[in-house]
Short mmCIF file of C-alpha atoms in Angstrom, two decimals:
data_model
loop_
_atom_site.label_atom_id
_atom_site.label_comp_id
_atom_site.label_asym_id
_atom_site.label_seq_id
_atom_site.Cartn_x
_atom_site.Cartn_y
_atom_site.Cartn_z
CA UNK A 1 -56.45 -10.84 -27.02
CA UNK A 2 -58.18 -14.81 -27.97
CA UNK A 3 -54.62 -14.97 -29.17
CA UNK A 4 -53.30 -14.11 -25.52
CA UNK A 5 -56.22 -16.89 -23.52
CA UNK A 6 -55.24 -19.39 -26.36
CA UNK A 7 -51.60 -19.25 -25.70
CA UNK A 8 -52.68 -19.26 -22.34
CA UNK A 9 -54.90 -22.30 -22.28
CA UNK A 10 -51.79 -24.00 -24.35
CA UNK A 11 -49.41 -23.33 -21.75
CA UNK A 12 -52.15 -24.72 -18.82
CA UNK A 13 -52.42 -28.09 -20.75
CA UNK A 14 -48.53 -28.50 -21.50
CA UNK A 15 -48.53 -27.60 -17.70
CA UNK A 16 -50.70 -30.58 -17.50
CA UNK A 17 -48.88 -32.52 -18.48
CA UNK A 18 -45.83 -31.35 -17.16
CA UNK A 19 -48.08 -32.36 -13.94
CA UNK A 20 -49.29 -36.13 -14.86
CA UNK A 21 -44.98 -36.45 -15.51
CA UNK A 22 -43.17 -35.98 -12.55
CA UNK A 23 -42.38 -36.36 -9.55
CA UNK A 24 -41.55 -34.16 -6.10
CA UNK A 25 -39.00 -35.86 -5.85
CA UNK A 26 -37.11 -35.93 -9.03
CA UNK A 27 -34.09 -32.76 -9.33
CA UNK A 28 -35.25 -29.88 -11.01
CA UNK A 29 -34.45 -30.40 -14.90
CA UNK A 30 -31.34 -27.39 -14.76
CA UNK A 31 -32.34 -23.73 -15.87
CA UNK A 32 -35.74 -24.61 -14.14
CA UNK A 33 -36.06 -22.78 -10.88
CA UNK A 34 -38.40 -24.41 -8.29
CA UNK A 35 -41.54 -22.56 -6.49
CA UNK A 36 -43.45 -24.08 -3.77
CA UNK A 37 -45.82 -22.17 -1.86
CA UNK A 38 -48.71 -22.70 1.24
CA UNK A 39 -51.11 -20.35 3.49
CA UNK A 40 -52.48 -21.15 6.30
CA UNK A 41 -55.26 -19.59 8.45
CA UNK A 42 -54.44 -19.16 12.33
CA UNK A 43 -57.91 -18.03 14.03
CA UNK A 44 -56.34 -17.87 16.94
CA UNK A 45 -53.97 -15.48 16.17
CA UNK A 46 -56.83 -13.49 13.91
CA UNK A 47 -53.89 -13.49 10.88
CA UNK A 48 -53.00 -15.58 8.28
CA UNK A 49 -50.27 -15.49 6.34
CA UNK A 50 -48.14 -17.06 2.94
CA UNK A 51 -45.17 -17.87 2.37
CA UNK A 52 -43.38 -18.99 -0.75
CA UNK A 53 -40.02 -20.01 -2.05
CA UNK A 54 -37.95 -19.99 -5.11
CA UNK A 55 -34.72 -22.62 -5.25
CA UNK A 56 -32.52 -23.34 -8.61
CA UNK A 57 -32.83 -26.68 -9.95
CA UNK A 58 -29.07 -27.57 -7.14
CA UNK A 59 -32.23 -26.81 -4.88
CA UNK A 60 -30.53 -23.46 -3.22
CA UNK A 61 -32.21 -20.37 -2.09
CA UNK A 62 -32.98 -18.39 -4.40
CA UNK A 63 -35.42 -16.36 -2.68
CA UNK A 64 -37.51 -17.14 0.76
CA UNK A 65 -41.01 -15.15 1.36
CA UNK A 66 -43.43 -14.34 4.34
CA UNK A 67 -46.00 -12.27 4.20
CA UNK A 68 -48.64 -11.71 6.82
CA UNK A 69 -52.20 -11.11 5.16
CA UNK A 70 -55.10 -10.06 7.05
CA UNK A 71 -57.66 -12.76 8.49
CA UNK A 72 -58.59 -14.84 5.71
CA UNK A 73 -59.61 -18.48 4.44
CA UNK A 74 -57.38 -20.84 3.63
CA UNK A 75 -58.03 -20.79 0.21
CA UNK A 76 -57.28 -17.43 -0.37
CA UNK A 77 -53.86 -17.30 1.64
CA UNK A 78 -52.64 -19.82 -0.32
CA UNK A 79 -53.85 -18.57 -3.82
CA UNK A 80 -52.14 -15.39 -2.36
CA UNK A 81 -49.08 -17.60 -1.76
CA UNK A 82 -48.99 -18.42 -5.03
CA UNK A 83 -49.03 -15.11 -6.86
CA UNK A 84 -46.30 -13.19 -4.74
CA UNK A 85 -44.07 -16.20 -5.46
CA UNK A 86 -45.00 -15.55 -9.61
CA UNK A 87 -44.00 -11.84 -8.64
CA UNK A 88 -40.87 -12.76 -7.20
CA UNK A 89 -39.91 -15.16 -9.89
CA UNK A 90 -40.97 -12.25 -11.95
CA UNK A 91 -39.05 -9.47 -10.36
CA UNK A 92 -35.85 -12.00 -10.77
CA UNK A 93 -36.61 -12.61 -14.52
CA UNK A 94 -37.14 -16.35 -13.55
CA UNK A 95 -38.85 -17.60 -16.81
CA UNK A 96 -38.82 -21.91 -15.78
CA UNK A 97 -40.65 -22.62 -13.21
CA UNK A 98 -41.71 -25.62 -11.89
CA UNK A 99 -44.45 -24.64 -9.42
CA UNK A 100 -45.23 -26.80 -5.47
CA UNK A 101 -47.97 -26.03 -3.79
CA UNK A 102 -50.42 -28.63 -1.13
CA UNK A 103 -53.95 -26.94 -2.01
CA UNK A 104 -55.30 -29.36 -4.46
CA UNK A 105 -58.03 -26.06 -4.79
CA UNK A 106 -55.45 -23.88 -5.74
CA UNK A 107 -53.91 -25.66 -8.36
CA UNK A 108 -57.29 -26.91 -9.63
CA UNK A 109 -58.62 -23.33 -10.05
CA UNK A 110 -55.09 -21.94 -11.94
CA UNK A 111 -56.07 -24.91 -14.28
CA UNK A 112 -59.53 -24.07 -14.75
CA UNK A 113 -60.55 -27.23 -13.12
CA UNK A 114 -62.21 -25.86 -10.91
CA UNK A 115 -65.00 -22.20 -11.88
CA UNK A 116 -63.39 -20.02 -9.97
CA UNK A 117 -66.17 -17.41 -11.17
CA UNK A 118 -68.29 -19.16 -8.94
CA UNK A 119 -66.44 -18.84 -5.89
CA UNK A 120 -67.82 -16.98 -3.01
CA UNK A 121 -64.26 -17.04 -1.07
CA UNK A 122 -63.11 -14.15 -2.91
CA UNK A 123 -59.93 -16.03 -5.33
CA UNK A 124 -61.76 -15.42 -8.12
CA UNK A 125 -59.45 -12.33 -8.75
CA UNK A 126 -56.22 -13.14 -7.03
CA UNK A 127 -56.73 -16.93 -9.35
CA UNK A 128 -56.94 -14.18 -12.94
CA UNK A 129 -53.73 -12.33 -11.13
CA UNK A 130 -52.12 -15.51 -10.90
CA UNK A 131 -52.76 -16.25 -14.50
CA UNK A 132 -51.93 -13.06 -15.13
CA UNK A 133 -48.35 -13.81 -14.00
CA UNK A 134 -47.69 -16.85 -14.98
CA UNK A 135 -48.29 -15.35 -19.32
CA UNK A 136 -44.69 -15.46 -20.24
CA UNK A 137 -43.46 -18.20 -18.12
CA UNK A 138 -42.73 -21.85 -18.99
CA UNK A 139 -44.17 -23.71 -15.75
CA UNK A 140 -45.04 -26.92 -14.33
CA UNK A 141 -47.51 -26.85 -11.78
CA UNK A 142 -48.36 -29.93 -9.42
CA UNK A 143 -49.85 -30.48 -6.05
CA UNK A 144 -47.38 -32.52 -3.66
CA UNK A 145 -48.40 -33.87 0.05
CA UNK A 146 -47.98 -31.22 3.37
CA UNK A 147 -44.93 -32.79 4.52
CA UNK A 148 -43.03 -32.25 0.84
CA UNK A 149 -43.59 -28.62 1.61
CA UNK A 150 -42.66 -28.00 5.03
CA UNK A 151 -40.56 -25.06 3.68
CA UNK A 152 -43.43 -22.97 2.81
CA UNK A 153 -45.68 -24.16 5.86
CA UNK A 154 -43.12 -23.09 8.03
CA UNK A 155 -42.63 -19.71 5.69
CA UNK A 156 -46.50 -18.88 6.05
CA UNK A 157 -46.08 -19.78 9.71
CA UNK A 158 -43.78 -17.06 10.10
CA UNK A 159 -45.94 -14.47 8.04
CA UNK A 160 -49.23 -15.03 9.86
CA UNK A 161 -47.03 -15.23 13.49
CA UNK A 162 -45.07 -12.05 13.17
CA UNK A 163 -46.60 -9.91 11.52
CA UNK A 164 -44.97 -8.60 9.14
CA UNK A 165 -43.56 -9.14 5.64
CA UNK A 166 -39.86 -10.30 5.01
CA UNK A 167 -37.78 -11.37 1.77
CA UNK A 168 -34.74 -13.49 2.21
CA UNK A 169 -32.22 -13.82 -0.01
CA UNK A 170 -29.46 -15.13 1.54
CA UNK A 171 -29.68 -18.83 2.84
CA UNK A 172 -27.47 -17.69 6.10
CA UNK A 173 -30.30 -15.26 6.90
CA UNK A 174 -33.08 -17.71 7.13
CA UNK A 175 -34.64 -18.80 10.46
CA UNK A 176 -32.92 -21.70 11.85
CA UNK A 177 -35.63 -23.84 11.24
CA UNK A 178 -36.39 -22.59 8.21
CA UNK A 179 -32.49 -23.38 7.30
CA UNK A 180 -32.50 -26.85 8.91
CA UNK A 181 -35.88 -27.92 6.21
CA UNK A 182 -34.05 -26.68 3.31
CA UNK A 183 -31.24 -28.93 4.32
CA UNK A 184 -33.31 -32.42 4.15
CA UNK A 185 -35.21 -30.88 1.15
CA UNK A 186 -32.15 -31.22 -0.53
CA UNK A 187 -30.64 -34.47 1.18
CA UNK A 188 -33.81 -35.99 -0.37
CA UNK A 189 -36.32 -35.46 2.22
#
């Protein structure tokens, strides 16, 4: 167990080094996939949503998903979006991930910069689940501005509004607003 923890810490340290050296506009390295995640809390609907998308190094869709969550605070919704994105990556046997999200809190908790055990929001078990999902992955993780996370944001909104789980493996099946935003991203935001 101590060896697994040490390996996880080393992997997280590698992720921090990569975090400092990457730019959100750069093309992904060949063999790396990009996972964007986002969460939303819709008080008026008494719902929350989680959205995630995985794209290949050319920016093409691998999988996108929208999840309805029972009412959660935004940090829990964001963390759940990351966990679900990692699960989708593992299901597709993706091992190399560049992870991007607009939640500094979730990223800081995953990297160990915030003591999650003292959290009262219910985020602790989700962060522990994220760390477990990351075992065996080669990853980079970084914060990006919300303006560069619009696809995942739209997917989270769909999850909250439609109150269902939806997964898309084919770009032609995506909602038009999501497909248009993917194209904008591929063309440099």
